[in-house]
XYZ file of C-alpha atoms in Angstrom:
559
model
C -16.564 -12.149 20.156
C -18.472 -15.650 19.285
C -21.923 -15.307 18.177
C -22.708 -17.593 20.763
C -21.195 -15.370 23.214
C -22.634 -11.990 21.893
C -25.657 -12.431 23.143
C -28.825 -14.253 23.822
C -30.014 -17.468 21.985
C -32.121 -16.132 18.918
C -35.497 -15.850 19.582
C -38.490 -13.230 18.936
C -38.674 -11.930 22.508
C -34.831 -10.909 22.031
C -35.666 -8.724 19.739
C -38.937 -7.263 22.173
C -36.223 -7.013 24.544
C -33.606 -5.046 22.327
C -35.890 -2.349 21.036
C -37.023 -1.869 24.509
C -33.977 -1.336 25.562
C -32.488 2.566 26.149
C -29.416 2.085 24.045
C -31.389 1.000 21.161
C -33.340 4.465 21.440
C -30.378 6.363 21.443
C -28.018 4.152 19.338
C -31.346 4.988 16.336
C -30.265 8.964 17.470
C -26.847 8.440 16.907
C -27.341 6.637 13.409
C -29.782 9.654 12.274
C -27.042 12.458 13.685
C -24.431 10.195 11.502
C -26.553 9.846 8.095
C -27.652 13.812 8.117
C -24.619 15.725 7.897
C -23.025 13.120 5.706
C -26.111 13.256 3.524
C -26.502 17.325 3.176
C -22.722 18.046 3.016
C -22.181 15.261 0.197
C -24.859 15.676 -1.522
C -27.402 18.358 -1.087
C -25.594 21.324 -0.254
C -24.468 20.706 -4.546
C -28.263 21.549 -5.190
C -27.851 24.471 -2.957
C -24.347 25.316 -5.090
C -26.340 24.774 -8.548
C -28.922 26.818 -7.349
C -26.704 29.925 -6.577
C -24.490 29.224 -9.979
C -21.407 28.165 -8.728
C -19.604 26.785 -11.579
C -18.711 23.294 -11.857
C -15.256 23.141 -11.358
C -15.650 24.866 -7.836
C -17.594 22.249 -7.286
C -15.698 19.521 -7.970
C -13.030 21.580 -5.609
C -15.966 20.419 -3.130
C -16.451 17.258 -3.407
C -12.933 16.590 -1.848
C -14.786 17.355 1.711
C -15.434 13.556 1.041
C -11.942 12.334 1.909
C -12.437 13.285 4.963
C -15.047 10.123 5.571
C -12.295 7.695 3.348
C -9.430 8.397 4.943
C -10.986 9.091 9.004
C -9.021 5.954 9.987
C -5.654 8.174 10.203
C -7.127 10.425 12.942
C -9.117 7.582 14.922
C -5.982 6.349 17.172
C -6.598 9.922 18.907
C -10.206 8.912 19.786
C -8.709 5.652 21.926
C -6.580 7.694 23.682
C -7.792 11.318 23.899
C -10.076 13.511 25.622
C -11.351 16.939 25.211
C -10.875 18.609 28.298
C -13.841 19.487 30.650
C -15.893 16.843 28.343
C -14.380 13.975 29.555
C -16.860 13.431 32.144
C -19.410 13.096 29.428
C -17.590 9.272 29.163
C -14.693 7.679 26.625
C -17.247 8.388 23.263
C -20.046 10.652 24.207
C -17.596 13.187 24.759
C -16.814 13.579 21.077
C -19.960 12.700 19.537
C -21.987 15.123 21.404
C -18.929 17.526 20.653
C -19.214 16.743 16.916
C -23.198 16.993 16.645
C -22.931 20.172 18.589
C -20.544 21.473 16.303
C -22.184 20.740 13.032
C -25.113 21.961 14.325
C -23.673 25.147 14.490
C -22.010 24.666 11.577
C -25.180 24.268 9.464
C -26.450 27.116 11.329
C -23.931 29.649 9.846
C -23.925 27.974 6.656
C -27.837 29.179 6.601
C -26.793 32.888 6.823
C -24.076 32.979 4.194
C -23.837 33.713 0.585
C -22.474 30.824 -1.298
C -20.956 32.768 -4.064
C -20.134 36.125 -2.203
C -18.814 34.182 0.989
C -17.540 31.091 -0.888
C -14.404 30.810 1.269
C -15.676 30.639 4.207
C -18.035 28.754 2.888
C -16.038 25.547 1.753
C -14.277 25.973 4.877
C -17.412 25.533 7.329
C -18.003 22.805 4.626
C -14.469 21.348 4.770
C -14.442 21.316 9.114
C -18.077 20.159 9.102
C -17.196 16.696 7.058
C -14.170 16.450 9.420
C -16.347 16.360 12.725
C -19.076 14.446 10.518
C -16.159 11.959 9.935
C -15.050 12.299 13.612
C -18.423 11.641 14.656
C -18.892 7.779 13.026
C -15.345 6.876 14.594
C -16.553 7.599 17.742
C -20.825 6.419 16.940
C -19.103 3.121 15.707
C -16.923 2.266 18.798
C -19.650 3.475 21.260
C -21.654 0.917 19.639
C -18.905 -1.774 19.877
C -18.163 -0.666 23.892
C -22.156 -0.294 24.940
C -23.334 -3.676 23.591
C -24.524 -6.424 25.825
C -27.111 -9.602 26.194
C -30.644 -7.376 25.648
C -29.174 -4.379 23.450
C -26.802 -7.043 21.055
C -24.477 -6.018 18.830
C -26.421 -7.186 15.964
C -29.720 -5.220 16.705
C -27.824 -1.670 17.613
C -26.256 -2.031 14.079
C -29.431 -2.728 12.563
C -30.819 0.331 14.445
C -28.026 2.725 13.164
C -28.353 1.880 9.880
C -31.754 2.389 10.401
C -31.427 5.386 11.497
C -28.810 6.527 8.923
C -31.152 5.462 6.097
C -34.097 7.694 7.425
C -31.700 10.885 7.882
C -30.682 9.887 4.272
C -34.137 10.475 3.200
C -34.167 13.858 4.984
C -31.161 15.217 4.437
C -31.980 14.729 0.336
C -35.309 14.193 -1.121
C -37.558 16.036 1.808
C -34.458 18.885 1.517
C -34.429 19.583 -1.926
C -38.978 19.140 -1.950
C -38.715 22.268 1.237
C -36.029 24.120 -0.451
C -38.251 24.622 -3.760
C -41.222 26.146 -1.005
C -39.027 27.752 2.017
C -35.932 28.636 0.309
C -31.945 26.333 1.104
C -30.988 29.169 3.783
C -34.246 28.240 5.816
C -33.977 24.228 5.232
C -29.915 24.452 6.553
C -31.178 26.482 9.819
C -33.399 23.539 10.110
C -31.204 20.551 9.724
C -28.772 22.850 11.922
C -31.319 22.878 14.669
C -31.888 19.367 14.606
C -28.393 18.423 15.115
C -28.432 21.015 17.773
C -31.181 19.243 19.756
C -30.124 15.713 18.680
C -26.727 16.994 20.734
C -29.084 17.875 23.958
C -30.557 14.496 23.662
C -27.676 12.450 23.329
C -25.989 14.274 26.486
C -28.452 11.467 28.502
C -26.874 8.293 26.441
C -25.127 5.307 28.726
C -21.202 5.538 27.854
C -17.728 3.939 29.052
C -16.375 6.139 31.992
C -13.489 8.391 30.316
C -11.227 8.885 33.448
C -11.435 4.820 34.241
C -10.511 4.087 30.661
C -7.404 6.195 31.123
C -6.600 4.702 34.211
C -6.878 1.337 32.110
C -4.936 2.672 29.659
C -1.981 3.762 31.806
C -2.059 0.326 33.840
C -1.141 -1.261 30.604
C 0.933 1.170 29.939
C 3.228 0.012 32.473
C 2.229 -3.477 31.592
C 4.223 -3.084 28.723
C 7.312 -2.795 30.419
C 6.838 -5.982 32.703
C 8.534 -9.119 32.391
C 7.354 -11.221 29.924
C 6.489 -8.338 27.116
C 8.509 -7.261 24.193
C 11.727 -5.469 24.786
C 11.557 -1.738 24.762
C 14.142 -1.775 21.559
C 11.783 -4.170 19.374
C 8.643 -2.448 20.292
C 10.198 1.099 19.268
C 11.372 -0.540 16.071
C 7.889 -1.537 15.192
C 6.861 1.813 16.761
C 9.072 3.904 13.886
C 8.223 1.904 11.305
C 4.606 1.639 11.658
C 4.630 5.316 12.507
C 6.467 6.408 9.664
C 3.878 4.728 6.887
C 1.354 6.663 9.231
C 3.147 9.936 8.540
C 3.589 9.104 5.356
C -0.111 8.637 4.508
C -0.999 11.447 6.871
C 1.486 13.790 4.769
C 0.466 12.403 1.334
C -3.499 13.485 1.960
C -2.514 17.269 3.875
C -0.625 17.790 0.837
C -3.085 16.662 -1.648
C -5.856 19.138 -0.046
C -3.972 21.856 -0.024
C -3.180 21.505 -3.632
C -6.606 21.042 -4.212
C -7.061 24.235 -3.051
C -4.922 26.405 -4.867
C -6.136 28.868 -6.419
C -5.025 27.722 -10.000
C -7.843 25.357 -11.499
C -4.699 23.780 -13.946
C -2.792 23.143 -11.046
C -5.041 20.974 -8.811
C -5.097 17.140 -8.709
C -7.517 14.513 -9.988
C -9.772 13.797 -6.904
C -10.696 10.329 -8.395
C -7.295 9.462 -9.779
C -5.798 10.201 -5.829
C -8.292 7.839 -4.480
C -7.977 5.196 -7.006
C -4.582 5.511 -7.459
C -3.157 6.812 -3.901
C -5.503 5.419 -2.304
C -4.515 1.700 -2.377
C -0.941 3.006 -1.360
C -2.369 4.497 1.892
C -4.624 1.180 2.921
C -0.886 -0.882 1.819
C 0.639 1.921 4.573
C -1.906 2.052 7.219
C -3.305 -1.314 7.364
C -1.220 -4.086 5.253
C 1.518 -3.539 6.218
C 1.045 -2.693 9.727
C -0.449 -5.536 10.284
C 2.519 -7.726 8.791
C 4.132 -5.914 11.692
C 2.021 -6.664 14.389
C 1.763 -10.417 12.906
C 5.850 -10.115 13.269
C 5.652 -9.264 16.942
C 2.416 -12.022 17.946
C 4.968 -14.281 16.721
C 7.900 -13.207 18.084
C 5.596 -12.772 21.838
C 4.584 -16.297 21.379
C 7.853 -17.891 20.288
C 9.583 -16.110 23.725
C 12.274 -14.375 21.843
C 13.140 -10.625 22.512
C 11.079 -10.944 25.717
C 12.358 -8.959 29.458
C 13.405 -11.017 31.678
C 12.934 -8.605 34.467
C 10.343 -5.210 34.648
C 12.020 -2.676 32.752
C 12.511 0.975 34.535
C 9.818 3.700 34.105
C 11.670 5.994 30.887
C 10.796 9.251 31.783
C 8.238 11.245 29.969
C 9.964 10.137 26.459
C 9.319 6.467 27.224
C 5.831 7.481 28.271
C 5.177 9.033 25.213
C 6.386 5.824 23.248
C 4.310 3.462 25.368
C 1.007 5.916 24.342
C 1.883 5.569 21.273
C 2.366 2.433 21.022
C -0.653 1.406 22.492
C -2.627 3.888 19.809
C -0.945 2.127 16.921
C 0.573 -1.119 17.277
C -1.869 -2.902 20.278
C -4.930 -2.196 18.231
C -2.998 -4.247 15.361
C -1.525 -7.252 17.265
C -4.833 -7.634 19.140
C -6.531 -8.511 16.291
C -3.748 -10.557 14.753
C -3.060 -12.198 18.091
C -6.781 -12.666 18.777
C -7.689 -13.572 14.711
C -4.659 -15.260 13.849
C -5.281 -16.262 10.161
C -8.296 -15.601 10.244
C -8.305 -11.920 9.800
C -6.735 -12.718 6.225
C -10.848 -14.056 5.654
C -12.401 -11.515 7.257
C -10.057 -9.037 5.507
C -11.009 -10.547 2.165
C -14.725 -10.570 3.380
C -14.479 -6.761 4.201
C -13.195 -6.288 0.411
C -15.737 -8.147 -1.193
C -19.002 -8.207 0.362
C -20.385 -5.204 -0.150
C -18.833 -4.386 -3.810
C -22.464 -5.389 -5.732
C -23.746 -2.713 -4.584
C -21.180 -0.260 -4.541
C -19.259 -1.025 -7.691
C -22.001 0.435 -10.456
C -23.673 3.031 -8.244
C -22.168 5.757 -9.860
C -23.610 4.373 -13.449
C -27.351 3.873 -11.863
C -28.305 7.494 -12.754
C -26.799 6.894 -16.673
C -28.656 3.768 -16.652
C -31.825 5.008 -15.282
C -32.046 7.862 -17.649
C -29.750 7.741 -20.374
C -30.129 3.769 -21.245
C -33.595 3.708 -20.042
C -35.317 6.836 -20.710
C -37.082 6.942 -17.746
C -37.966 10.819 -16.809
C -35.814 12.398 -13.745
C -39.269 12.303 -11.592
C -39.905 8.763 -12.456
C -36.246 7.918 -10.950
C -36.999 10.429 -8.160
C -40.105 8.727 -7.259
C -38.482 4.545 -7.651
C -35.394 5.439 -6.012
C -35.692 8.155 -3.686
C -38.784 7.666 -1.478
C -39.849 3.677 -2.819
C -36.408 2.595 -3.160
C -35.457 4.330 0.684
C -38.490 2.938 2.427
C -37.584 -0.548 0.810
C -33.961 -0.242 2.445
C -35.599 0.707 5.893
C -37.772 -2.279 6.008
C -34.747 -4.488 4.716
C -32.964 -3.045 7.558
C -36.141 -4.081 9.568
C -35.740 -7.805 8.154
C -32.531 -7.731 8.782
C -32.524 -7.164 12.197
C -35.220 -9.738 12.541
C -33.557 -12.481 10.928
C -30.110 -11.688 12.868
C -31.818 -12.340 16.109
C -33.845 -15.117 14.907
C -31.396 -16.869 12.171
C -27.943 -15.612 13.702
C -25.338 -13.375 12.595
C -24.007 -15.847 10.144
C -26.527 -17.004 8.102
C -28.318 -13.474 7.778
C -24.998 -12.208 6.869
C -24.821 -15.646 4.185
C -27.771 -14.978 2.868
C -27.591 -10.954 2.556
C -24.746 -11.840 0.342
C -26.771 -14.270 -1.945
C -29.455 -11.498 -1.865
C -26.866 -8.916 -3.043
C -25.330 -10.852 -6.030
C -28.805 -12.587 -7.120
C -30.500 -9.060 -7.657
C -28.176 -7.610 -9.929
C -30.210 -10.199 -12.425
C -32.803 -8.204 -12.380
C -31.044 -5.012 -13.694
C -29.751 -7.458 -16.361
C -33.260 -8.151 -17.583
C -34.112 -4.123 -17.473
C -31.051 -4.060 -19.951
C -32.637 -6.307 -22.134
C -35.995 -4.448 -22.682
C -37.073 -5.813 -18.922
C -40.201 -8.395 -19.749
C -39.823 -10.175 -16.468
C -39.497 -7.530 -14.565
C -42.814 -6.372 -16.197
C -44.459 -9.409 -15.672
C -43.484 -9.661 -11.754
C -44.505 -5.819 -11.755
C -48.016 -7.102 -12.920
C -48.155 -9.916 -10.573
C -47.581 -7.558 -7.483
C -49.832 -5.295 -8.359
C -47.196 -2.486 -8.685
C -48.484 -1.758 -12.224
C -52.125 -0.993 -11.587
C -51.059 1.677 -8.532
C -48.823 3.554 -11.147
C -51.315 3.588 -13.532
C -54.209 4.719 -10.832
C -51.649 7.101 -9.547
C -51.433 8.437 -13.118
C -47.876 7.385 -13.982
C -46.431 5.212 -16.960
C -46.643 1.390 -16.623
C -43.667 0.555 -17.051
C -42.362 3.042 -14.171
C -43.688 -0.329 -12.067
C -40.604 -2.758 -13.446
C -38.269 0.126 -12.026
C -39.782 0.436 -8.797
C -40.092 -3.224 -8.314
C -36.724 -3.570 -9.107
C -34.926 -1.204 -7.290
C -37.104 -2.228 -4.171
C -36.326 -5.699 -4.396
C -32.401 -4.253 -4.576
C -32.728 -2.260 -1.641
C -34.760 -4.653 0.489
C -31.533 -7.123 -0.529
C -28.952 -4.191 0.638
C -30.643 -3.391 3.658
C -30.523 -7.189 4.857
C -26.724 -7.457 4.152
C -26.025 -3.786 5.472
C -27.674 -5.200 8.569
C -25.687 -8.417 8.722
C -21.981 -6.798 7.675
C -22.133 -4.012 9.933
C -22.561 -6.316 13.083
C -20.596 -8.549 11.812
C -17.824 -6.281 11.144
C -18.954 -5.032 14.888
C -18.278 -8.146 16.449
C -14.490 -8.920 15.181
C -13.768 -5.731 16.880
C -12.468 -5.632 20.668
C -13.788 -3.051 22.736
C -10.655 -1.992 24.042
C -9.369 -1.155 20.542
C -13.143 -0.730 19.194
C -12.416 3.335 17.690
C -9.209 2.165 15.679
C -10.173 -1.115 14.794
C -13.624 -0.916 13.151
C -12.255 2.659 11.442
C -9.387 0.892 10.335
C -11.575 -2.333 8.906
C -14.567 -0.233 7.568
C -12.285 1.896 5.715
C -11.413 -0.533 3.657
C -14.656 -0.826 1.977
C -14.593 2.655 0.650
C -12.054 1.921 -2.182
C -13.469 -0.669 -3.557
C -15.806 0.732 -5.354
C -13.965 3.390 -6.901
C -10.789 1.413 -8.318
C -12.958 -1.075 -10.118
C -14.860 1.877 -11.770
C -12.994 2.807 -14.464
C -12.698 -0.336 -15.649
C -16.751 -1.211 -15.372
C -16.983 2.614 -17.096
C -15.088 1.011 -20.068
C -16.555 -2.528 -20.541
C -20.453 -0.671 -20.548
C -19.465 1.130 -23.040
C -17.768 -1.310 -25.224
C -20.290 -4.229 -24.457
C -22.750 -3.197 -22.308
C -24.804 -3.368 -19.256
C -26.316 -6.513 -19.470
C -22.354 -7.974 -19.258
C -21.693 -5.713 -16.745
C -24.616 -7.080 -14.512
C -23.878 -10.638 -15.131
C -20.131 -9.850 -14.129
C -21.059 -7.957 -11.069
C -23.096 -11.394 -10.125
C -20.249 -13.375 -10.270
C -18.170 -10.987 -8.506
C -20.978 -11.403 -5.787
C -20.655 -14.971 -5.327
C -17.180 -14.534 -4.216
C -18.704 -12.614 -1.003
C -21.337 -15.756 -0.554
C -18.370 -18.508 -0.516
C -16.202 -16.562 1.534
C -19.315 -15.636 3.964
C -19.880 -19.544 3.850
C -15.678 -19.823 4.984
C -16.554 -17.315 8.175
C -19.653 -19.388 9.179
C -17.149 -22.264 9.299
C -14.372 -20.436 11.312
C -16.483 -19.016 13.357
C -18.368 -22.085 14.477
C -15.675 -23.659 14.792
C -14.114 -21.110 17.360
C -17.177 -21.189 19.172
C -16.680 -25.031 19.390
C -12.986 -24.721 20.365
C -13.387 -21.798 22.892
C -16.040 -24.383 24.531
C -14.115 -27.088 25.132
């Protein structure tokens, strides 16, 4: 998909258009069903834990319910090519988000009546299933937005929308939670949050979707496609078949096992959740990406180069041969589309994928240290910058976003989010150094005299100033990189494809951690910032590299 192509020429009444539009209403649904279950099961249902005494190490037993978001891509070939029975007629994606809100719904529901401690195994199961539909959920919210886009509901304003949305349920699902559970109790604010996935289910039965039973029929026409003259021979595309399908299993194998040694029931025995991810985890993107796409780069060529081609249409194999084809199409057409369609230009937008989003992911688990270890700013003064200021700054970044994708293009918003994202870690650098600038700007805005009228500390102002102008910076390029990671996906392949290129993001973070942990403590977080800059501007020149390709497809595809 060419910018050009995805959808009107930029203009303000484009964007009148887009939020007018019905799939913008629901697609801001979808993104708020996404962020709250994501947001209460990772995060505040720990308060709820604390609150009850569960010790820490059970805990951390918890926190593996998180793989299930990092590694979703292994299950989403099932969601091209599956559908629940009955539910099908709901259409090819409503049929397993509504499925999935429904679900949690209930989930959260029970949850609400349970004892944590006295019920806690039935507990971190309901916990364990719910961040598996949650998961489940944004394969199928993320290719419904892919499939439903068009001219007036673009792919660039239904991401902005989601994320949008997300955000908001973000800001539900933690700060209002854990303000109501101090005054109605965590049983009561779990009923509610179940309740509201519950209805957010009923309202999302009336959302536009792809018809189910013609994508089939699709799907089974190419099916015996595949077997006409002119594709790959049955004994090459089987090869490709076992090997791609074996680093599948493999990485499928490797994470069922590491689970269920998580949860043994001796503490000595289980696994390092962060040393898996960082460790295993690079293995498992090498398995289920790299290296599957080497294949499917092996076959494009070997399709366009005519060798190991039919001659004639190759007789129907029986139910075993039918089973191959499926699969095939599940695993290997999602890959050499993109190759085929790409060419070497999914090695940039791979490399884009790694890299643009790591400023703001990369240190995120030392904000909290920083904040109120190297700072010594009071756990309500962080509460207050980066929980309600430094959310609403997001949302209208989002806002801006969307705005400036319509009106500047995909490109350049997604350019400039990067410049945004690498320049603002500056201004954590200067906090680091006693934070005079920040102070100053603080005093120019005026944020200083409301925190002192409100009856807080002055220099609570640099904080919230700075962690607003980071946020309104994130929200811009969280706009820009989630439609433009929207539109390098194919809507035929859009469930396996953006899973499979979104996942990749989710690493990156955590394997440059431990090396970040050690250089703050041994010089620093002023370094650390400045590095973390530099990192950044790798994102901005290879954002500038994508503007080029892409214009320059556009320019080739209209000649």
């Amino acid at each position: 998909m060419s910018e050009t192509a995805a959808g009107p020429k930029p203009g303000w009444r484009a964007v009148g258009r887009a939020l007018g539009n019905r799939k913008t209403g629901f697609m801001a649904v979808f993104g708020f069903a996404a962020g709250l279950p994501y947001s209460l099961l990772l995060g505040t249902l720990y308060a709820w834990l604390s609150d009850a005494h569960v010790d820490l190490e059970t805990m951390g037993v918890f926190s593996l319910i998180g793989l299930a978001y990092a590694f979703k891509f292994l299950w989403s070939p099932a969601l091209d090519r599956l559908n629940l029975p009955v539910l099908k007629r709901l259409g090819r994606r409503k049929q397993w988000i509504v499925t999935a809100q429904i679900l949690l719904g209930a989930i959260l529901v029970t949850l609400s009546r349970l004892d944590p401690v006295a019920a806690l195994g039935l507990f971190s199961l309901l916990a364990g299933i719910g961040a598996f539909a949650s998961a489940t959920q944004d394969i199928a919210i993320d290719a419904w937005r892919v499939d439903v886009a068009d001219d007036v509901a673009t792919i660039d304003m239904l991401s902005t929308v989601f994320q949008m949305g997300y955000r908001t349920a973000a800001l539900v699902g933690g700060a209002v939670s854990l303000i109501l559970a101090d005054r109605i109790g965590w049983p009561t604010v779990f009923l509610t949050m179940g309740v509201i996935l519950l209805a957010a289910g009923a309202i999302c039965l009336f959302a536009p979707d792809t018809n189910a039973e013609a994508q089939e029929a699709r799907a089974d026409e190419a099916s015996g496609e595949l077997r006409s003259a002119g594709q790959l021979s049955p004994g090459v595309r089987t090869i490709a078949l076992g090997g791609v399908g074996l680093l599948w299993g493999w990485a499928l194998v490797t994470v069922v096992i590491f689970m269920i040694r998580s949860l043994g029931s001796d503490p000595a025995q289980r696994p390092d959740a962060m040393e898996f991810v960082a460790g295993t985890g690079p293995l498992i993107v090498l398995a289920t990406i790299m290296l599957p796409s080497a294949i499917a780069a092996v076959l494009v060529y070997l399709q366009r180069k005519g060798r190991h081609l039919l001659t004639v249409d190759a007789p129907d194999q029986g139910m075993g041969g039918q089973a191959l084809d499926h699969l095939y199409r599940a695993l290997i057409l999602p890959l050499t589309e993109l190759v085929g369609r790409m060419g070497w230009g999914l090695v940039l937008a791979l490399a884009l994928v790694l890299t643009y989003r790591i400023c703001d992911s990369i240190w995120g688990t030392f904000a909290y240290p920083f904040y109120l270890g190297e700072l010594k700013y009071s756990k309500d003064e962080v509460a207050i910058a980066s929980k309600f200021f430094g959310v609403g700054a997001i949302v209208l970044g989002l806002a801006l976003g969307g705005m400036l994708l319509t009106v500047l293009g995909r490109m350049a918003t997604l350019t400039l989010g990067a410049v945004l994202a690498a320049v603002t870690n500056l201004l954590y650098a200067d906090l680091a150094l006693g934070g005079a600038r920040m102070a100053v700007l603080s005093d120019v805005l005026g944020v200083t005299w409301l925190v002192e009228h409100l009856g807080g500390e002055p220099r609570l102002g640099a904080l919230m100033v700075t962690i607003g102008t980071e946020n309104l910076a994130t929200g811009i390029a969280g706009a820009a990189y989630i439609a433009w990671l929207s539109s390098i996906v194919s809507k035929r392949y859009s469930a396996v494809q953006y899973a499979l290129l979104s996942s990749l993001t989710l690493l990156v973070g955590t394997l440059g951690r431990g090396a970040l942990g050690r250089m703050i403590e041994e010089q620093g977080y002023y370094r650390m910032f400045v590095l973390v800059t530099w990192i950044g501007t790798l994102a901005i020149v290879l954002s500038l590299l994508e503007w080029w390709r892409t214009a320059r497809s556009s320019t080739n595809s209209a000649v």
